[in-house]
Coordinates of C-alpha atoms and ligand atoms in Angstrom, one line a residue:
M1 CA 16.4 142.6 -20.9
T2 CA 19.0 145.4 -20.9
L3 CA 18.1 148.3 -23.1
A4 CA 20.8 149.4 -25.6
A5 CA 20.8 152.8 -23.9
D6 CA 21.9 151.1 -20.6
R7 CA 25.0 149.7 -22.3
I8 CA 26.2 153.2 -23.2
R9 CA 28.5 154.8 -20.6
I10 CA 29.1 158.6 -20.6
V11 CA 32.5 158.9 -19.0
L12 CA 33.7 162.3 -17.7
V13 CA 37.4 162.5 -17.1
G14 CA 38.9 164.9 -14.6
T15 CA 35.9 167.3 -14.5
Q16 CA 36.8 170.6 -12.9
H17 CA 33.4 172.2 -12.3
P18 CA 30.9 170.1 -10.2
G19 CA 28.1 172.1 -11.9
N20 CA 29.1 170.6 -15.2
I21 CA 28.6 167.1 -13.8
G22 CA 25.1 168.0 -12.8
S23 CA 24.3 169.6 -16.2
A24 CA 25.8 166.5 -17.9
A25 CA 23.5 164.2 -15.9
R26 CA 20.5 166.3 -17.0
A27 CA 21.6 166.3 -20.6
M28 CA 21.8 162.5 -20.4
K29 CA 18.5 161.9 -18.7
T30 CA 16.6 164.0 -21.2
M31 CA 17.9 161.7 -23.9
G32 CA 17.2 158.4 -22.0
L33 CA 20.8 157.7 -21.0
R34 CA 21.6 156.8 -17.4
R35 CA 25.1 155.4 -17.0
L36 CA 27.3 158.3 -15.9
V37 CA 30.9 157.4 -15.0
L38 CA 33.2 159.9 -13.3
V39 CA 37.0 159.5 -13.5
A40 CA 38.9 161.4 -10.9
P41 CA 36.8 164.5 -10.9
E42 CA 38.7 167.5 -9.5
K43 CA 35.9 168.2 -7.1
A44 CA 33.3 165.7 -6.0
P45 CA 29.7 166.4 -7.0
N46 CA 28.2 168.9 -4.6
A47 CA 25.2 171.1 -4.1
E48 CA 25.9 172.9 -7.3
S49 CA 25.8 169.6 -9.2
D50 CA 22.5 168.7 -7.6
A51 CA 21.0 172.1 -8.5
L52 CA 22.0 171.8 -12.2
A53 CA 21.0 168.1 -12.4
A54 CA 17.5 169.2 -11.6
G55 CA 15.3 166.1 -12.0
A56 CA 18.3 164.0 -13.0
D57 CA 19.5 163.6 -9.5
D58 CA 19.0 159.8 -9.8
V59 CA 21.6 159.7 -12.6
L60 CA 24.0 161.7 -10.5
A61 CA 23.4 159.5 -7.4
Q62 CA 24.1 156.3 -9.4
A63 CA 27.2 157.6 -11.1
E64 CA 30.2 155.3 -10.8
R65 CA 33.5 156.6 -9.7
H66 CA 36.9 155.4 -10.9
D67 CA 40.5 156.6 -10.3
D68 CA 41.6 156.2 -13.9
L69 CA 40.1 156.0 -17.4
A70 CA 41.3 152.4 -18.1
S71 CA 39.3 151.0 -15.1
A72 CA 36.2 153.1 -16.1
L73 CA 36.4 151.4 -19.6
A74 CA 36.6 147.8 -18.3
G75 CA 34.3 145.5 -20.3
C76 CA 33.7 148.0 -23.1
T77 CA 33.9 146.7 -26.7
H78 CA 33.8 150.2 -28.3
V79 CA 35.2 153.4 -26.9
M80 CA 35.0 156.9 -28.5
G81 CA 36.8 160.0 -27.2
C82 CA 35.3 163.4 -27.8
T83 CA 37.7 166.1 -28.6
A84 CA 37.3 169.8 -29.2
R85 CA 40.3 170.0 -31.4
S86 CA 40.2 168.3 -34.7
R87 CA 42.8 165.7 -35.8
R88 CA 44.9 165.9 -32.7
V89 CA 45.7 162.2 -32.7
A90 CA 46.1 159.5 -35.3
L91 CA 42.6 158.1 -34.6
P92 CA 39.8 157.8 -37.1
E93 CA 37.6 160.8 -36.6
L94 CA 33.8 160.7 -36.8
D95 CA 31.2 163.4 -36.5
P96 CA 28.5 162.9 -33.8
R97 CA 26.0 161.4 -36.1
E98 CA 28.3 158.7 -37.4
A99 CA 29.6 158.0 -33.9
A100 CA 26.1 157.6 -32.5
V101 CA 25.1 155.2 -35.2
A102 CA 28.2 153.1 -34.6
L103 CA 27.6 153.2 -30.9
A104 CA 23.9 152.2 -31.1
D105 CA 24.9 149.3 -33.3
A106 CA 27.7 148.2 -31.0
A107 CA 25.4 148.6 -27.9
I108 CA 23.2 145.8 -29.2
D109 CA 25.4 143.2 -27.6
G110 CA 28.2 145.0 -25.7
D111 CA 29.1 147.9 -23.4
V112 CA 30.3 151.0 -25.1
A113 CA 31.6 154.4 -23.9
L114 CA 31.7 158.0 -24.9
V115 CA 34.6 159.8 -23.1
F116 CA 34.7 163.5 -22.4
G117 CA 37.7 165.5 -21.2
R118 CA 38.5 168.3 -18.8
E119 CA 37.1 171.8 -19.3
R120 CA 40.5 173.5 -19.5
T121 CA 42.7 170.9 -21.2
G122 CA 40.4 168.2 -22.7
L123 CA 41.7 164.6 -22.8
T124 CA 45.4 163.8 -22.6
N125 CA 47.0 161.9 -25.6
E126 CA 47.4 158.9 -23.3
E127 CA 43.7 158.9 -22.6
L128 CA 42.8 159.4 -26.3
H129 CA 45.0 156.4 -27.1
L130 CA 42.6 154.3 -24.9
C131 CA 39.8 155.2 -27.4
H132 CA 39.1 153.4 -30.6
Q133 CA 37.8 156.5 -32.5
A134 CA 37.7 160.2 -31.9
V135 CA 34.5 162.3 -32.2
H136 CA 34.6 165.9 -33.1
I137 CA 31.5 168.2 -33.2
P138 CA 32.2 170.2 -36.4
A139 CA 31.8 173.5 -34.6
N140 CA 33.0 177.0 -35.7
P141 CA 36.7 176.3 -36.4
D142 CA 37.6 179.7 -34.8
Y143 CA 35.7 178.8 -31.6
S144 CA 35.2 175.0 -31.5
S145 CA 35.2 174.2 -27.8
L146 CA 31.7 173.6 -26.4
N147 CA 30.9 173.7 -22.7
L148 CA 31.4 170.1 -21.4
A149 CA 27.7 169.5 -20.7
A150 CA 26.7 171.0 -24.0
A151 CA 29.0 168.6 -25.8
V152 CA 27.4 165.7 -23.8
Q153 CA 24.0 167.0 -24.9
V154 CA 24.9 167.0 -28.6
L155 CA 26.2 163.4 -28.4
A156 CA 23.4 162.2 -26.2
Y157 CA 20.8 163.6 -28.7
E158 CA 22.5 161.9 -31.6
V159 CA 22.7 158.6 -29.7
R160 CA 18.9 158.9 -29.0
M161 CA 18.1 159.6 -32.6
A162 CA 20.3 156.6 -33.6
L163 CA 18.4 154.3 -31.1
L164 CA 15.0 155.6 -32.2
G165 CA 16.0 155.0 -35.8
R166 CA 16.6 151.3 -35.2
A167 CA 13.1 150.0 -35.8
D168 CA 13.8 147.0 -33.6
S169 CA 14.9 148.9 -30.5
E170 CA 13.0 148.9 -27.3
E171 CA 13.4 152.7 -27.2
A172 CA 11.5 153.0 -30.5
A173 CA 8.5 151.2 -29.0
G174 CA 8.2 153.6 -26.0
P175 CA 6.7 152.6 -22.6
G176 CA 3.2 151.3 -22.6
D177 CA 3.0 150.5 -26.4
P178 CA 4.0 146.9 -26.7
R179 CA 5.2 145.9 -30.1
A180 CA 2.7 144.0 -32.2
S181 CA 3.2 140.3 -32.1
H182 CA 3.9 138.1 -35.1
E183 CA 0.3 136.9 -35.0
Q184 CA -1.1 140.4 -34.8
L185 CA 1.0 141.5 -37.8
E186 CA 0.0 138.4 -39.8
G187 CA -3.7 139.1 -39.0
F188 CA -3.2 142.7 -40.3
Y189 CA -1.4 141.5 -43.4
G190 CA -4.2 139.0 -44.1
Q191 CA -6.8 141.7 -43.8
L192 CA -4.7 144.1 -46.0
A193 CA -4.5 141.4 -48.7
E194 CA -8.3 140.9 -48.6
T195 CA -8.9 144.7 -48.8
L196 CA -6.6 145.1 -51.8
D197 CA -8.7 142.5 -53.6
A198 CA -11.9 144.1 -52.5
I199 CA -10.9 147.5 -53.8
D200 CA -9.4 146.0 -57.0
F201 CA -6.0 147.4 -56.3
H202 CA -4.1 144.8 -58.3
K203 CA -6.0 145.1 -61.6
G204 CA -4.7 141.8 -62.9
R205 CA -1.1 142.3 -61.6
M206 CA 0.6 139.8 -59.3
P207 CA -0.7 140.4 -55.8
D208 CA 2.4 138.9 -54.2
S209 CA 4.8 141.6 -55.3
A210 CA 2.6 144.4 -53.9
M211 CA 2.2 142.5 -50.7
R212 CA 5.9 142.0 -50.3
K213 CA 6.6 145.7 -50.7
L214 CA 3.8 146.7 -48.3
R215 CA 5.1 144.2 -45.7
R216 CA 8.5 145.8 -46.0
I217 CA 7.1 149.3 -45.4
F218 CA 5.1 148.2 -42.4
N219 CA 7.9 146.1 -40.9
R220 CA 10.1 149.1 -41.1
A221 CA 7.6 151.1 -39.1
A222 CA 7.9 148.8 -36.1
L223 CA 4.1 148.8 -35.4
D224 CA 2.9 148.6 -31.9
E225 CA -0.5 147.0 -30.9
R226 CA -2.3 150.3 -31.0
D227 CA -1.0 151.1 -34.5
V228 CA -2.3 147.7 -35.7
R229 CA -5.7 148.3 -34.2
L230 CA -5.9 151.7 -35.9
L231 CA -4.8 150.3 -39.3
R232 CA -7.2 147.4 -39.1
G233 CA -10.0 149.9 -38.3
V234 CA -9.1 151.8 -41.5
L235 CA -9.1 148.5 -43.5
A236 CA -12.5 147.5 -42.0
D237 CA -14.0 150.7 -43.2
A238 CA -12.5 150.3 -46.7
Q239 CA -13.9 146.8 -46.9
R240 CA -17.3 148.0 -45.8
M241 CA -17.3 150.8 -48.5
A242 CA -16.1 148.3 -51.1
R243 CA -19.0 146.0 -50.2
L244 CA -21.4 149.0 -50.5
A245 CA -20.0 150.0 -53.9
G246 CA -20.4 146.4 -55.1
D247 CA -23.9 146.2 -53.9
P248 CA -25.5 149.7 -54.0
G249 CA -28.8 148.4 -52.7
S250 CA -27.3 147.3 -49.4
T251 CA -27.6 149.6 -46.3
S252 CA -25.2 147.7 -44.0
Ligands
SAH301 N1 40.1 173.4 -24.0 C1 39.7 172.1 -24.2 C2 38.3 172.0 -24.4 C3 37.7 171.1 -23.5 S1 35.9 171.2 -23.5 C4 40.5 171.5 -25.4 O1 40.9 172.2 -26.2 O2 40.5 170.3 -25.5 C5 35.6 169.8 -22.5 C6 35.2 168.5 -23.3 O3 34.0 168.7 -24.0 C7 36.3 168.1 -24.3 O4 37.3 167.4 -23.7 C8 35.4 167.2 -25.2 O5 35.3 166.0 -24.6 C9 34.1 168.0 -25.2 N2 34.0 168.9 -26.3 C10 33.9 170.2 -26.3 N3 33.8 170.7 -27.6 C11 33.8 169.7 -28.4 C12 33.7 169.5 -29.8 N4 33.7 170.6 -30.7 N5 33.7 168.2 -30.3 C13 33.8 167.2 -29.5 N6 33.9 167.3 -28.2 C14 33.9 168.5 -27.6

């Protein structure tokens, strides 16, 4: 299965400093992004790029190369252009957080791209017109231009937060913690219902409504198998204590 993060392309157009390409690769990898696309860089990645990529040399090595932006965007359903100057073109303008949420949603079932311009001159109007929306980091209006790789870092971070915030995303589960299965969740909910009875939580109210609300809370938490084991351990202890309270003579 393709992760949503792998449907997100970071496209650098006409980059002038090879070091920035390396730093951008590092910024991406720290946030779980891998798809770097270079459009006509002024200088090809070199030793300086490698040095600044540090452990992200794999992202750099796998970077795609294109001669123009249009071909780099082939197959993308959603394209956002990052611009240091606000309201330069007649495109809807989003802040990084809004952009990241929209991209994370669109990446569920299609390829999407975040496009970054040249260090000196940014993106041309023609290039911006290939984008569906503009993204502006609301920086100091008197000094709003971030270093290219710093801008990539801000956007990559917001994309990661958006992906982590989607309870159903693979990213949220993390490696090695398989999401709890339907059966495991139902086992947990069954034990939770028994425990609520045992501790007299409902006090004559309808148990169904409390269970519906509790299910909603736990479903939002996207529990993995370990979480379910821990919660069931807590419930088992609560059940044991309730039995003891109901039968003070018992020692079990
Ligand atoms: N002098 C250029 C700045 C380019 S900075 C200009 O005025 O356009 C290089 C790239 O980093 C920009 O093209 C943009 O993609 C990104 N960037 C830098 N600062 C940004 C900001 N405040 N908001 C969004 N993107 C920014």
